[in-house]
Short mmCIF file of C-alpha atoms and ligand atoms in Angstrom, two decimals:
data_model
loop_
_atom_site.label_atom_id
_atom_site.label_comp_id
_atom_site.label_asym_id
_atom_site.label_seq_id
_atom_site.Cartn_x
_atom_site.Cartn_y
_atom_site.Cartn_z
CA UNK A 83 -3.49 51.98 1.73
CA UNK A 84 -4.21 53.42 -1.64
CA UNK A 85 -6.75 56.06 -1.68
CA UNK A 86 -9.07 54.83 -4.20
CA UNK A 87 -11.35 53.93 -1.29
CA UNK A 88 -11.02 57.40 0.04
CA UNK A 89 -15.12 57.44 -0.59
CA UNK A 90 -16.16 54.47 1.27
CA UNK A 91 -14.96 55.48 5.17
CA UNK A 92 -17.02 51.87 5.31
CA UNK A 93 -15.23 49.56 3.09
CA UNK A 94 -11.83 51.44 4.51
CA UNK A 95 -12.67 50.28 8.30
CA UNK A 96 -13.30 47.06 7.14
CA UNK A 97 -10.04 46.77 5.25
CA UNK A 98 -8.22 48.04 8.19
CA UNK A 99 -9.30 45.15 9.50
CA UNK A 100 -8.18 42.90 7.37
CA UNK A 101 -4.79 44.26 7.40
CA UNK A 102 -5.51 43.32 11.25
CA UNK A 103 -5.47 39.81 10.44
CA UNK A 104 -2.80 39.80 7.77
CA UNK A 105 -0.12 41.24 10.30
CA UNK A 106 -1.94 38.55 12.99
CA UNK A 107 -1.70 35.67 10.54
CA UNK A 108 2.19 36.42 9.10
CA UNK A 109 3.20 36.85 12.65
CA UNK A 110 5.29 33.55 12.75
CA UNK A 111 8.69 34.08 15.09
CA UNK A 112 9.27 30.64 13.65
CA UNK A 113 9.10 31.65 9.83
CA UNK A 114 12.48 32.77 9.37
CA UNK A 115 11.31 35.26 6.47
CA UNK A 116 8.15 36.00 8.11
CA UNK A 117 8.90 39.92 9.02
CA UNK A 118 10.63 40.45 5.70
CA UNK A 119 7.43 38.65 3.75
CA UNK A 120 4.84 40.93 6.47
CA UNK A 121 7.15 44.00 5.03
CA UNK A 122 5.81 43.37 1.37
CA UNK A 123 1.97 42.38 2.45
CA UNK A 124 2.12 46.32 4.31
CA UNK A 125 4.09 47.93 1.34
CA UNK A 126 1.19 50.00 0.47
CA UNK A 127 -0.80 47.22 -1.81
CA UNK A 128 -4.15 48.88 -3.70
CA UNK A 129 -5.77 46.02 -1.17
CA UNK A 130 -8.01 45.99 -4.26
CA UNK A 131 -9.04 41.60 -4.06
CA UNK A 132 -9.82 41.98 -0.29
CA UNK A 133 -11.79 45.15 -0.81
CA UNK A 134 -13.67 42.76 -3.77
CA UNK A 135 -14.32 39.67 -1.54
CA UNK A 136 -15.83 42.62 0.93
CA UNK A 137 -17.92 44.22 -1.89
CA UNK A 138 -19.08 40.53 -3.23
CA UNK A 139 -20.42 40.00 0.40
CA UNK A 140 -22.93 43.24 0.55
CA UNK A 141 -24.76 41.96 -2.17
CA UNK A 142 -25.97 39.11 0.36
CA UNK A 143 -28.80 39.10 2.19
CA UNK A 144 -29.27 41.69 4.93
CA UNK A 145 -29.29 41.59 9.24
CA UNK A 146 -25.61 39.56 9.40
CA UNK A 147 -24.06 39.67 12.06
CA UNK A 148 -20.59 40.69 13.51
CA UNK A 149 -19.67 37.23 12.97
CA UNK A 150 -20.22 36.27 9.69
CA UNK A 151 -18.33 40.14 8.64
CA UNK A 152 -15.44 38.14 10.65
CA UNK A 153 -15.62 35.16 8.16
CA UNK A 154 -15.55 37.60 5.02
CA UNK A 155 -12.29 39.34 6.70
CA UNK A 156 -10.50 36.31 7.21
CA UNK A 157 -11.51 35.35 3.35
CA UNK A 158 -10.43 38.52 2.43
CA UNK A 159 -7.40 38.10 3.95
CA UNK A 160 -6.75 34.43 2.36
CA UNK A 161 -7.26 35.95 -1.08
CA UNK A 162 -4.90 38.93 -0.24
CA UNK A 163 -2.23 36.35 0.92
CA UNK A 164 -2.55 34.30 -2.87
CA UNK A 165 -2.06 38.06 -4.85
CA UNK A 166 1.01 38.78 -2.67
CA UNK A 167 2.46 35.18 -2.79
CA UNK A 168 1.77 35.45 -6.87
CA UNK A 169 3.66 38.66 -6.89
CA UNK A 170 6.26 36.90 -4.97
CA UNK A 171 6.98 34.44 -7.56
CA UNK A 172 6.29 36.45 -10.39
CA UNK A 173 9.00 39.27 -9.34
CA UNK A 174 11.65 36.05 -9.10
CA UNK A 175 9.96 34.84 -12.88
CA UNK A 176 10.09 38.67 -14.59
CA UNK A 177 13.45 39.07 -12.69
CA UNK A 178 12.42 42.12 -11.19
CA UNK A 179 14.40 43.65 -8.41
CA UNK A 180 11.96 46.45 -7.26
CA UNK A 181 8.08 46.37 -6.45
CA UNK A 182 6.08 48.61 -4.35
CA UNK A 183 9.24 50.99 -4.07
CA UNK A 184 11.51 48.57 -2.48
CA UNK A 185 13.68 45.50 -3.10
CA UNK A 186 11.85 41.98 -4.19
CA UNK A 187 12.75 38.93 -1.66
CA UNK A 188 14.11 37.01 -4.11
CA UNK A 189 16.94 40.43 -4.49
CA UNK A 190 17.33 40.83 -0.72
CA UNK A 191 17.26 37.00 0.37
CA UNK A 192 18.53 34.96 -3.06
CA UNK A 193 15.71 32.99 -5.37
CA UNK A 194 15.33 30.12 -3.23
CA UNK A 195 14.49 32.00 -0.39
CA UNK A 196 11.86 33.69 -2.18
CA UNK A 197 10.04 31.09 -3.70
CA UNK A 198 9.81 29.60 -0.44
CA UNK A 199 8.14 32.86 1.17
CA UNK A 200 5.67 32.64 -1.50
CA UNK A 201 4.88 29.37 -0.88
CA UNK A 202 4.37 30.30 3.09
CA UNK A 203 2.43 33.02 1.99
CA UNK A 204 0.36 30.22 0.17
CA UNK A 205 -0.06 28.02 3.38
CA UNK A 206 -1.04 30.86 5.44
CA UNK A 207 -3.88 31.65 3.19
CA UNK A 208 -4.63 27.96 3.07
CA UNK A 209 -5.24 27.85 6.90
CA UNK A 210 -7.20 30.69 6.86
CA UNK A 211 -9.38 29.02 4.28
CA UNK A 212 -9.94 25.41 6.01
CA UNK A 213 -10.89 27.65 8.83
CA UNK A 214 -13.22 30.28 7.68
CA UNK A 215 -14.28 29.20 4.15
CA UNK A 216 -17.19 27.30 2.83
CA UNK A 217 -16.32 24.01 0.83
CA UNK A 218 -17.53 25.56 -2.35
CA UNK A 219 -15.35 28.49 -1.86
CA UNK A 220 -12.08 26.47 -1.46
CA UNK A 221 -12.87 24.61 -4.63
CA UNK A 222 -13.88 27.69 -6.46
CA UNK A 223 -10.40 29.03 -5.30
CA UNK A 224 -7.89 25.99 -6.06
CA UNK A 225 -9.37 26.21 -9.80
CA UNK A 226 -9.08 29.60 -10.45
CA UNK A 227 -5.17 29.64 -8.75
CA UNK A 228 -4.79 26.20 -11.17
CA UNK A 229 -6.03 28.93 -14.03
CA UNK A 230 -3.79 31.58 -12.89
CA UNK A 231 -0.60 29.11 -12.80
CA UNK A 232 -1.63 28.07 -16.49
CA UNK A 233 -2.05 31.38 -17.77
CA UNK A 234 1.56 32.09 -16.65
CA UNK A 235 2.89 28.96 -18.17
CA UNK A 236 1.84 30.56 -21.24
CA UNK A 237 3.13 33.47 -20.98
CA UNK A 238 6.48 32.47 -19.98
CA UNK A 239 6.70 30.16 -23.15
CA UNK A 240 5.07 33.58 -25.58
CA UNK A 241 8.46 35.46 -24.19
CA UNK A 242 10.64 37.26 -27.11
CA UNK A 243 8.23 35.16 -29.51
CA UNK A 244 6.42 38.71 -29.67
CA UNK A 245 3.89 37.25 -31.14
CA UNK A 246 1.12 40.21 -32.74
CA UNK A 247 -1.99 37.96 -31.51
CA UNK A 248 -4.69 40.29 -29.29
CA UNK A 249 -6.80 37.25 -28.70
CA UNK A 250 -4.10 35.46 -26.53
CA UNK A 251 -2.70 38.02 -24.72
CA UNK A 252 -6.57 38.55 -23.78
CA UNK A 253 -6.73 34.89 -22.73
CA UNK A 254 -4.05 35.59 -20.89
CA UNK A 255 -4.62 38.44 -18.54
CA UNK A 256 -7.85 36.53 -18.28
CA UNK A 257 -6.23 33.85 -16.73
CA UNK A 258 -3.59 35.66 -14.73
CA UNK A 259 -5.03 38.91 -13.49
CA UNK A 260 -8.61 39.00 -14.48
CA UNK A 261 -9.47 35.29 -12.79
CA UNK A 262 -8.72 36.47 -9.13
CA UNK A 263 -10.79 40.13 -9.35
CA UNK A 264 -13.89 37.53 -10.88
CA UNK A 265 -13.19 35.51 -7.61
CA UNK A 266 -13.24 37.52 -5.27
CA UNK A 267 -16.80 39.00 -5.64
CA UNK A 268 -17.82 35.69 -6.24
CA UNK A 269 -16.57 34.35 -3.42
CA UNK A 270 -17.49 36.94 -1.39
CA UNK A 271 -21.06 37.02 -2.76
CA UNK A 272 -21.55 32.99 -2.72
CA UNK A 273 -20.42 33.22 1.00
CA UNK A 274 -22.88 35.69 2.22
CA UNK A 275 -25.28 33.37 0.14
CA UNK A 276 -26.20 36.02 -2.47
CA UNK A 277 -28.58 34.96 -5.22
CA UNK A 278 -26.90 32.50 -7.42
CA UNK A 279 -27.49 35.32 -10.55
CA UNK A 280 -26.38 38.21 -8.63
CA UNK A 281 -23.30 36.00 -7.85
CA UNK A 282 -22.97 35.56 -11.71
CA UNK A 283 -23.21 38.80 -12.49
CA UNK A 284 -20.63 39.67 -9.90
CA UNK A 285 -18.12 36.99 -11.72
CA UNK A 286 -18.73 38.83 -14.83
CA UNK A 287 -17.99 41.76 -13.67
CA UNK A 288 -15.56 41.03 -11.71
CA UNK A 289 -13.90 39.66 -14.80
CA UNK A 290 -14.25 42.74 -16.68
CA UNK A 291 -13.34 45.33 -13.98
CA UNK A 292 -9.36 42.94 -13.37
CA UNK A 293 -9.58 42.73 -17.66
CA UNK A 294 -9.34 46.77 -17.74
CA UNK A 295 -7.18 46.84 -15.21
CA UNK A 296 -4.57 44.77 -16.47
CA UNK A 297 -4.86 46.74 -19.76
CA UNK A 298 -4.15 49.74 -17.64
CA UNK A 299 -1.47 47.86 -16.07
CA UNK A 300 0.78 46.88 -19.08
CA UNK A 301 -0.23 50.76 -20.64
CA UNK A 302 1.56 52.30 -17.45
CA UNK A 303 4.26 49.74 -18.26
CA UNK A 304 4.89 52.38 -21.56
CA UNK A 305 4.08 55.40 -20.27
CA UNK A 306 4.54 56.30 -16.33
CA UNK A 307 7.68 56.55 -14.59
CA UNK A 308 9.55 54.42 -12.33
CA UNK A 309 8.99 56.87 -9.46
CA UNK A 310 5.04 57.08 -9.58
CA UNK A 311 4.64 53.45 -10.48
CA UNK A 312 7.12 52.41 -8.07
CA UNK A 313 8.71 49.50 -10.17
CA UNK A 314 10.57 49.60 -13.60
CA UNK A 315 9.08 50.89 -16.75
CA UNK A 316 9.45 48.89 -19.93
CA UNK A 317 10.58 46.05 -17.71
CA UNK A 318 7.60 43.90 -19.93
CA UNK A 319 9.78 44.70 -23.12
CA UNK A 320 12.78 43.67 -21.70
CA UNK A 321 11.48 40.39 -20.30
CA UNK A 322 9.92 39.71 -23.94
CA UNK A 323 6.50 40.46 -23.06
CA UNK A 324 4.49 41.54 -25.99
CA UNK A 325 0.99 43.08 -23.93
CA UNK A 326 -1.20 45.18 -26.04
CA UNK A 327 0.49 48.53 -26.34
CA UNK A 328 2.89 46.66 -28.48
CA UNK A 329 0.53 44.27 -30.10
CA UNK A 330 -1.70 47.40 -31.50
CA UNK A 331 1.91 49.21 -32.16
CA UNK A 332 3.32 46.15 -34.42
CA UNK A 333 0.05 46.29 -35.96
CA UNK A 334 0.90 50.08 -37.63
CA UNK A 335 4.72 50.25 -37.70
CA UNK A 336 6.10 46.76 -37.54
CA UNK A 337 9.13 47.77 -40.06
CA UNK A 338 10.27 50.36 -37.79
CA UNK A 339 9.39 47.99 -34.56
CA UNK A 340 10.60 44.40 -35.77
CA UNK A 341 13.99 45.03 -35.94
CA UNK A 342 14.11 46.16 -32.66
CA UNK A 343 12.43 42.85 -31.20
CA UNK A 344 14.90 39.93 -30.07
CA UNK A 345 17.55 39.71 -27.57
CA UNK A 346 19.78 40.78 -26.04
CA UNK A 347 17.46 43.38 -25.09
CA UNK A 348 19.54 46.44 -23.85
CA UNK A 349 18.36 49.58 -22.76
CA UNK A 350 18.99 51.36 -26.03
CA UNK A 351 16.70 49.29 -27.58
CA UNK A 352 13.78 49.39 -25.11
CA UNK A 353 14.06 53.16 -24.94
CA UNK A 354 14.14 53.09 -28.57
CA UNK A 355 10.69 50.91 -28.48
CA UNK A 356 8.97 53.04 -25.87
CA UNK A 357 9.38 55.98 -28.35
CA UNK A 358 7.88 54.16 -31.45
CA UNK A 359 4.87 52.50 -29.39
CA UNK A 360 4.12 56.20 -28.12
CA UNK A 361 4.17 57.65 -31.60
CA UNK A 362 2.08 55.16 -33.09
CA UNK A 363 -0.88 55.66 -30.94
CA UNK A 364 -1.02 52.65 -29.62
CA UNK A 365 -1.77 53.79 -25.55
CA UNK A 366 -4.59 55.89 -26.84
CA UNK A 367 -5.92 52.63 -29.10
CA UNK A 368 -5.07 50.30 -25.96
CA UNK A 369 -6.87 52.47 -23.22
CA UNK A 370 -9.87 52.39 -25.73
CA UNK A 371 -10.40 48.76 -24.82
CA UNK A 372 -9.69 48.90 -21.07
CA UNK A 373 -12.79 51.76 -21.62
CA UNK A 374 -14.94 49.29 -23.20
CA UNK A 375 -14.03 46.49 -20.46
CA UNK A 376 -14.66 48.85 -17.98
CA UNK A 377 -18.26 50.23 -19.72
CA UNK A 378 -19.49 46.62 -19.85
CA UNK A 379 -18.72 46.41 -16.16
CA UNK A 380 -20.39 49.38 -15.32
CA UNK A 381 -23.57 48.06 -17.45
CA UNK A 382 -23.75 44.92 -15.39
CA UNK A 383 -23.27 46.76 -12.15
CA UNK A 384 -26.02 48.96 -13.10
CA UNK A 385 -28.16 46.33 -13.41
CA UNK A 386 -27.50 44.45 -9.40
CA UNK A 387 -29.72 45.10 -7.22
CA UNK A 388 -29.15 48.36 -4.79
CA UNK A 389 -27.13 48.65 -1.80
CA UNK A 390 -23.93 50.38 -1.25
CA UNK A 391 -22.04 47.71 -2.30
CA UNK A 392 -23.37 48.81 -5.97
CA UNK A 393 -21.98 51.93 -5.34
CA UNK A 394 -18.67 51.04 -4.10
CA UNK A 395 -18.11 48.82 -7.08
CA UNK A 396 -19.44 51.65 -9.57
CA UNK A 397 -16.74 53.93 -7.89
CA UNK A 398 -14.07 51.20 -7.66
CA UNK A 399 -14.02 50.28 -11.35
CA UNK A 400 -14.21 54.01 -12.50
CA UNK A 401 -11.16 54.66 -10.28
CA UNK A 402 -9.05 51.61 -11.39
CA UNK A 403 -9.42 53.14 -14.97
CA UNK A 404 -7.94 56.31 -14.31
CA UNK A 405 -5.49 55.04 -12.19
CA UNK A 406 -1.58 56.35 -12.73
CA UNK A 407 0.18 53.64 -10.63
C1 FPP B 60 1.60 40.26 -12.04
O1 FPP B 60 1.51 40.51 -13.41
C2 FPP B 60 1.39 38.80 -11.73
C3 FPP B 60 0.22 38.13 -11.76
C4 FPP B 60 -1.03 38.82 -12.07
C5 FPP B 60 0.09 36.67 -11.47
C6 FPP B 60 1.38 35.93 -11.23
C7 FPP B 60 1.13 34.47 -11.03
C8 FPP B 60 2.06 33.54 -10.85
C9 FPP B 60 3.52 33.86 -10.78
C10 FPP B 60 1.67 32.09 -10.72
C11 FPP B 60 1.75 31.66 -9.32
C12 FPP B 60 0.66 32.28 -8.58
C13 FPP B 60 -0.43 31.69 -8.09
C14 FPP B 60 -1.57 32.47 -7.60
C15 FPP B 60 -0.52 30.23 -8.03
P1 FPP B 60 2.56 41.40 -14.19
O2 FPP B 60 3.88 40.72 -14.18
O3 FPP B 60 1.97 41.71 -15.52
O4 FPP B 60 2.54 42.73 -13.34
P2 FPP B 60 3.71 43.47 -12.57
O5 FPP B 60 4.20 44.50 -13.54
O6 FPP B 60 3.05 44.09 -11.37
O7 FPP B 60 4.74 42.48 -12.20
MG1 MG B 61 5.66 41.05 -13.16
#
């Protein structure tokens, strides 16, 4: 597990737990894919949506039980199983052969194979919601994963368009990454029956904490390395993403960067555009605004009501900022 829970020995045991379930839940001898699928769920994931749905929960009410911690697991666990089934898909969509340090399904077992994994992965967190979830939960759920499918639609049809427009690639991390970090303190929160503002709050900052981290995400996209971020760098240039390094970078050299914008995208040309977004400033510019994403969430966290919940989310969304992988 990452070790950006290294702080909360509390939140860790309960995550262990989780991971519990997962390897219970994907243990399926008649799955044909289910030990190569269980391989990616325990690839050393930042566990970051489970550890939310955990958080969400502390800002309930107090004197729970052992039983109702086993409900938020087993949500925790449902949620986990949606991320890794979206990454699924999304490694067969952005072609990538490499995530987490080792091969995607869809390289190792052909496309078909892999979209059909995901799509396990999707009814095992289905069961695990009929069976430990509130109604309100599930619905909460099956609109934000509509929102998260949408947002991607969107996306795919933006690709090589590179269009220079900051307000839609906001909408769409908002939609795709930003969507299930909201959820999962809500739903963690609205399950241990938290006040209905608290649980509000939570959304918002849930919201704000995945908003920074996908800014973060798409900056390491520029500027890491393949080893540290175990998957491809500039693979979002040369799948004709255009994510807000690039947006702010068009923005002060587009003669230089233009040009160098259509396909066939070959590795000249992307290293070619990694130099020229670095130059213009444009990480420093784009971490700027994962800061301010970040400082609104730590406004609104300041403002929930204490427990160590609060805490853990402080140190959570403080960590996710100056995250290198
Ligand atoms: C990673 O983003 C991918 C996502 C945040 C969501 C992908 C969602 C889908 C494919 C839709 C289907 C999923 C659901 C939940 C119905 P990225 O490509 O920017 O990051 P990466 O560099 O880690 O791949
Ligand atoms: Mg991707």
């Amino acid at each position: 597990m990452t070790d950006i829970w290294k702080n909360s020995p509390r939140l860790g045991k309960r995550l262990d737990r989780v991971e519990g379930l997962l390897a219970e839940t994907l243990s399926d001898p008649g799955f044909p894919l289910a030990e190569a699928t269980k391989r990616l769920v325990f690839s050393g994931g930042k566990m970051l949506r489970p550890a939310f749905v955990i958080i969400g929960s502390g800002f309930g009410p107090k004197g729970k039980g052992p039983s109702s911690e086993d409900k938020i697991h087993h949500i925790a666990a449902a949620v986990e199983l949606i991320h890794t089934a979206s990454l699924v898909h999304d490694d067969i969509i952005d072609d990538a052969a490499i995530r987490r340090g080792t091969s995607t399904l869809h390289t190792d077992f052909g496309t078909t194979n892999a979209i059909l994994a995901g799509d396990w992965l999707f009814s095992r967190s289905f069961r695990l919601v009929a069976d430990y979830a509130d109604l309100k939960s599930a619905r909460v759920l099956a609109r934000f994963v509509g929102g998260i499918c949408a947002a991607e639609i969107g996306q795919d049809l933006g690709k090589f368009g590179f269009s220079t427009s900051k307000r839609s690639y906001l909408r769409t991390i908002a939609g795709k990454t930003a969507a299930l970090f909201s959820l999962s303190l809500h739903v963690g929160a609205s399950e241990a029956k938290a006040d209905p503002l608290v649980i509000q709050a939570l959304r918002r900052t849930g919201y704000d904490i995945g908003m920074a981290f996908q800014i973060i995400d798409d900056i390491l996209d520029y500027e890491s390395d393949d080893k540290t971020l175990r998957k491809p760098v500039g693979n979002d240039i040369k799948e004709g993403l255009c994510t807000l390094p690039l947006i702010l970078a068009l923005k002060k050299d587009e003669s230089s960067l233009r040009p160098l914008l259509g396909k066939p995208m070959d590795d000249r040309k992307i290293s070619e555009i990694l130099r020229i977004v670095l130059a213009t400033g444009a990480l420093d510019e784009a971490r700027s605004i994962a800061q301010r994403f970040t400082a609104r969430a730590r406004v609104e966290i300041e403002r929930l009501p204490s427990c160590p919940a609060k805490q853990e989310l402080m140190n959570a969304s403080e960590a996710l900022l100056q995250r290198r992988y």
